[in-house]
């Protein structure tokens, strides 16, 4: 008997349900084995399967940044990537940054500067803000970096450009900027 062609496989998958895969992720330092529908986004794996609801589902189109997490040290929009693409990857969410009695410096700065109102975008903002500092530390230029041969300056324009993928409906941008600058100055 010949192996099934793509149309036959499609009919078979439709009859039997979606194809599934076993996925291993390290999330906030803990290893997780999940059996997921291959179409499951990383965001849905975190929220629905691991019950880590700090990462928010905003637009579900990669336009708002509410779902920002770190994967292997780089920030991404978790709504735009499939969980199966991250086999073995190290994922950090807002839940992995700090605890109530020992906040991450960025979390504390957001509190110090009241850098949130409704708080919905705050987890993604904080994860992105941490990534901004790491990008600058690694001398990765942005669109507004003026001198590519000198150390990057943490100007308002530099921070705003790097945070431009994270939207805040409440308009807490001025306080978010202050929070990021506080942590940047403390690290300098």
mmCIF file of C-alpha atoms in Angstrom:
data_model
loop_
_atom_site.group_PDB
_atom_site.id
_atom_site.type_symbol
_atom_site.label_atom_id
_atom_site.label_comp_id
_atom_site.label_asym_id
_atom_site.label_seq_id
_atom_site.Cartn_x
_atom_site.Cartn_y
_atom_site.Cartn_z
ATOM 1 C CA UNK A 1 0.000 0.000 0.000
ATOM 2 C CA UNK A 2 1.276 3.491 -0.871
ATOM 3 C CA UNK A 3 1.796 6.118 1.842
ATOM 4 C CA UNK A 4 -1.065 8.640 2.078
ATOM 5 C CA UNK A 5 -0.756 11.800 0.002
ATOM 6 C CA UNK A 6 -1.260 15.244 1.547
ATOM 7 C CA UNK A 7 -5.003 15.329 0.767
ATOM 8 C CA UNK A 8 -5.473 11.939 2.444
ATOM 9 C CA UNK A 9 -3.405 13.059 5.452
ATOM 10 C CA UNK A 10 -5.504 16.240 5.675
ATOM 11 C CA UNK A 11 -8.755 14.216 5.648
ATOM 12 C CA UNK A 12 -7.318 11.819 8.216
ATOM 13 C CA UNK A 13 -6.230 14.685 10.483
ATOM 14 C CA UNK A 14 -9.643 16.340 10.136
ATOM 15 C CA UNK A 15 -11.352 13.064 11.062
ATOM 16 C CA UNK A 16 -9.075 12.249 13.987
ATOM 17 C CA UNK A 17 -8.609 15.793 15.275
ATOM 18 C CA UNK A 18 -5.592 18.038 15.019
ATOM 19 C CA UNK A 19 -2.095 16.634 15.111
ATOM 20 C CA UNK A 20 -0.440 16.803 18.506
ATOM 21 C CA UNK A 21 3.151 16.890 19.683
ATOM 22 C CA UNK A 22 5.019 16.453 22.928
ATOM 23 C CA UNK A 23 6.833 19.673 23.783
ATOM 24 C CA UNK A 24 9.427 20.212 26.479
ATOM 25 C CA UNK A 25 9.821 23.779 27.751
ATOM 26 C CA UNK A 26 11.816 25.252 30.605
ATOM 27 C CA UNK A 27 9.583 27.981 31.995
ATOM 28 C CA UNK A 28 10.877 30.202 34.777
ATOM 29 C CA UNK A 29 13.492 27.572 35.572
ATOM 30 C CA UNK A 30 11.103 24.598 35.763
ATOM 31 C CA UNK A 31 10.966 21.920 33.074
ATOM 32 C CA UNK A 32 7.511 21.132 31.682
ATOM 33 C CA UNK A 33 6.398 18.337 29.349
ATOM 34 C CA UNK A 34 3.245 19.192 27.442
ATOM 35 C CA UNK A 35 1.189 17.389 24.846
ATOM 36 C CA UNK A 36 -0.181 20.126 22.626
ATOM 37 C CA UNK A 37 -2.143 20.627 19.469
ATOM 38 C CA UNK A 38 0.514 21.705 16.951
ATOM 39 C CA UNK A 39 -1.406 24.953 16.415
ATOM 40 C CA UNK A 40 -1.095 26.043 20.062
ATOM 41 C CA UNK A 41 0.696 29.349 20.440
ATOM 42 C CA UNK A 42 3.337 29.794 23.097
ATOM 43 C CA UNK A 43 0.982 32.292 24.735
ATOM 44 C CA UNK A 44 -1.828 29.733 24.992
ATOM 45 C CA UNK A 45 0.574 27.046 26.238
ATOM 46 C CA UNK A 46 1.660 29.387 29.038
ATOM 47 C CA UNK A 47 -1.810 30.634 29.960
ATOM 48 C CA UNK A 48 -4.077 27.660 29.305
ATOM 49 C CA UNK A 49 -1.799 24.681 29.897
ATOM 50 C CA UNK A 50 0.661 25.952 32.514
ATOM 51 C CA UNK A 51 -1.800 28.385 34.164
ATOM 52 C CA UNK A 52 0.738 31.237 34.046
ATOM 53 C CA UNK A 53 -1.794 33.980 33.452
ATOM 54 C CA UNK A 54 0.529 36.931 34.073
ATOM 55 C CA UNK A 55 1.374 37.004 30.375
ATOM 56 C CA UNK A 56 -1.671 38.656 28.818
ATOM 57 C CA UNK A 57 -3.545 38.068 25.597
ATOM 58 C CA UNK A 58 -4.179 41.530 24.229
ATOM 59 C CA UNK A 59 -4.621 41.779 20.486
ATOM 60 C CA UNK A 60 -3.509 38.219 19.623
ATOM 61 C CA UNK A 61 -1.877 39.687 16.485
ATOM 62 C CA UNK A 62 1.530 40.827 17.781
ATOM 63 C CA UNK A 63 0.594 44.494 17.767
ATOM 64 C CA UNK A 64 0.254 45.380 21.463
ATOM 65 C CA UNK A 65 3.090 43.603 23.306
ATOM 66 C CA UNK A 66 0.932 42.442 26.233
ATOM 67 C CA UNK A 67 2.206 38.893 25.641
ATOM 68 C CA UNK A 68 5.914 39.760 25.699
ATOM 69 C CA UNK A 69 8.102 37.057 27.228
ATOM 70 C CA UNK A 70 11.775 36.168 26.993
ATOM 71 C CA UNK A 71 12.831 33.066 25.063
ATOM 72 C CA UNK A 72 16.490 32.121 25.389
ATOM 73 C CA UNK A 73 17.205 35.685 26.499
ATOM 74 C CA UNK A 74 15.401 37.462 23.657
ATOM 75 C CA UNK A 75 12.012 39.098 23.921
ATOM 76 C CA UNK A 76 9.234 37.896 21.668
ATOM 77 C CA UNK A 77 5.487 38.221 21.324
ATOM 78 C CA UNK A 78 4.220 34.865 22.568
ATOM 79 C CA UNK A 79 1.035 35.168 20.504
ATOM 80 C CA UNK A 80 3.002 35.053 17.249
ATOM 81 C CA UNK A 81 4.890 31.812 17.756
ATOM 82 C CA UNK A 82 3.848 28.218 18.109
ATOM 83 C CA UNK A 83 4.820 26.345 21.260
ATOM 84 C CA UNK A 84 6.188 23.419 19.207
ATOM 85 C CA UNK A 85 8.787 25.784 17.757
ATOM 86 C CA UNK A 86 10.326 26.180 21.202
ATOM 87 C CA UNK A 87 11.206 22.591 22.067
ATOM 88 C CA UNK A 88 13.763 22.733 24.892
ATOM 89 C CA UNK A 89 13.819 26.538 25.005
ATOM 90 C CA UNK A 90 14.159 28.598 28.168
ATOM 91 C CA UNK A 91 11.092 30.823 28.594
ATOM 92 C CA UNK A 92 10.867 33.590 31.208
ATOM 93 C CA UNK A 93 7.514 35.155 32.057
ATOM 94 C CA UNK A 94 6.535 37.876 34.503
ATOM 95 C CA UNK A 95 5.949 35.188 37.142
ATOM 96 C CA UNK A 96 9.633 34.258 36.982
ATOM 97 C CA UNK A 97 11.016 37.744 37.607
ATOM 98 C CA UNK A 98 10.412 38.234 41.304
ATOM 99 C CA UNK A 99 8.199 37.479 44.254
ATOM 100 C CA UNK A 100 5.994 39.742 46.361
ATOM 101 C CA UNK A 101 8.615 40.055 49.095
ATOM 102 C CA UNK A 102 11.568 40.301 46.683
ATOM 103 C CA UNK A 103 10.633 42.144 43.481
ATOM 104 C CA UNK A 104 12.854 42.419 40.450
ATOM 105 C CA UNK A 105 14.288 45.976 40.246
ATOM 106 C CA UNK A 106 12.134 46.694 37.167
ATOM 107 C CA UNK A 107 8.989 45.556 38.965
ATOM 108 C CA UNK A 108 9.917 47.796 41.904
ATOM 109 C CA UNK A 109 10.583 50.744 39.601
ATOM 110 C CA UNK A 110 7.142 50.327 38.009
ATOM 111 C CA UNK A 111 5.642 50.495 41.512
ATOM 112 C CA UNK A 112 7.849 53.440 42.532
ATOM 113 C CA UNK A 113 6.733 55.477 39.506
ATOM 114 C CA UNK A 114 3.110 54.286 39.316
ATOM 115 C CA UNK A 115 3.928 53.096 35.795
ATOM 116 C CA UNK A 116 0.574 51.422 35.290
ATOM 117 C CA UNK A 117 -3.090 52.185 35.679
ATOM 118 C CA UNK A 118 -5.286 49.231 34.782
ATOM 119 C CA UNK A 119 -2.214 46.957 34.843
ATOM 120 C CA UNK A 120 -3.210 44.797 31.885
ATOM 121 C CA UNK A 121 -0.171 45.667 29.775
ATOM 122 C CA UNK A 122 2.208 45.851 32.742
ATOM 123 C CA UNK A 123 3.637 42.293 32.577
ATOM 124 C CA UNK A 124 4.553 42.734 28.909
ATOM 125 C CA UNK A 125 5.867 46.246 29.563
ATOM 126 C CA UNK A 126 8.114 44.984 32.377
ATOM 127 C CA UNK A 127 9.429 42.052 30.319
ATOM 128 C CA UNK A 128 10.158 44.401 27.416
ATOM 129 C CA UNK A 129 11.761 46.996 29.681
ATOM 130 C CA UNK A 130 14.153 44.375 31.065
ATOM 131 C CA UNK A 131 14.999 43.353 27.498
ATOM 132 C CA UNK A 132 15.655 46.983 26.528
ATOM 133 C CA UNK A 133 18.356 47.228 29.189
ATOM 134 C CA UNK A 134 19.920 43.954 28.059
ATOM 135 C CA UNK A 135 19.884 45.057 24.400
ATOM 136 C CA UNK A 136 21.632 48.309 25.296
ATOM 137 C CA UNK A 137 24.124 46.440 27.497
ATOM 138 C CA UNK A 138 24.883 44.195 24.480
ATOM 139 C CA UNK A 139 25.375 47.292 22.265
ATOM 140 C CA UNK A 140 22.525 46.336 19.928
ATOM 141 C CA UNK A 141 21.520 49.524 18.104
ATOM 142 C CA UNK A 142 17.963 50.628 17.497
ATOM 143 C CA UNK A 143 16.513 52.722 14.687
ATOM 144 C CA UNK A 144 17.289 55.928 16.617
ATOM 145 C CA UNK A 145 20.797 55.071 17.817
ATOM 146 C CA UNK A 146 22.833 58.067 16.674
ATOM 147 C CA UNK A 147 26.420 56.800 16.830
ATOM 148 C CA UNK A 148 27.020 53.141 16.025
ATOM 149 C CA UNK A 149 30.663 53.349 17.137
ATOM 150 C CA UNK A 150 30.007 54.740 20.637
ATOM 151 C CA UNK A 151 28.268 53.210 23.647
ATOM 152 C CA UNK A 152 24.502 53.543 23.376
ATOM 153 C CA UNK A 153 23.047 56.331 25.480
ATOM 154 C CA UNK A 154 19.809 55.661 27.358
ATOM 155 C CA UNK A 155 18.010 58.711 26.022
ATOM 156 C CA UNK A 156 14.246 59.104 26.116
ATOM 157 C CA UNK A 157 14.164 58.601 22.339
ATOM 158 C CA UNK A 158 16.225 55.396 22.597
ATOM 159 C CA UNK A 159 13.968 53.926 25.290
ATOM 160 C CA UNK A 160 10.756 54.972 23.530
ATOM 161 C CA UNK A 161 11.890 53.462 20.239
ATOM 162 C CA UNK A 162 12.785 50.182 21.893
ATOM 163 C CA UNK A 163 9.481 50.085 23.804
ATOM 164 C CA UNK A 164 7.384 51.042 20.766
ATOM 165 C CA UNK A 165 6.021 47.508 20.387
ATOM 166 C CA UNK A 166 4.308 47.709 23.773
ATOM 167 C CA UNK A 167 1.092 49.690 23.901
ATOM 168 C CA UNK A 168 -0.642 51.060 27.002
ATOM 169 C CA UNK A 169 -4.293 52.005 26.595
ATOM 170 C CA UNK A 170 -4.189 53.998 29.833
ATOM 171 C CA UNK A 171 -1.332 56.177 28.582
ATOM 172 C CA UNK A 172 1.122 55.546 31.427
ATOM 173 C CA UNK A 173 4.062 56.046 29.061
ATOM 174 C CA UNK A 174 5.695 58.927 30.962
ATOM 175 C CA UNK A 175 5.815 56.874 34.148
ATOM 176 C CA UNK A 176 6.993 53.755 32.305
ATOM 177 C CA UNK A 177 9.858 55.830 30.893
ATOM 178 C CA UNK A 178 10.747 57.055 34.403
ATOM 179 C CA UNK A 179 10.728 53.481 35.727
ATOM 180 C CA UNK A 180 13.062 52.243 33.001
ATOM 181 C CA UNK A 181 15.419 55.183 33.522
ATOM 182 C CA UNK A 182 15.510 54.486 37.260
ATOM 183 C CA UNK A 183 16.746 50.931 36.688
ATOM 184 C CA UNK A 184 19.135 52.008 33.917
ATOM 185 C CA UNK A 185 20.693 54.651 36.186
ATOM 186 C CA UNK A 186 21.007 52.191 39.065
ATOM 187 C CA UNK A 187 22.901 49.793 36.763
ATOM 188 C CA UNK A 188 25.212 52.503 35.379
#
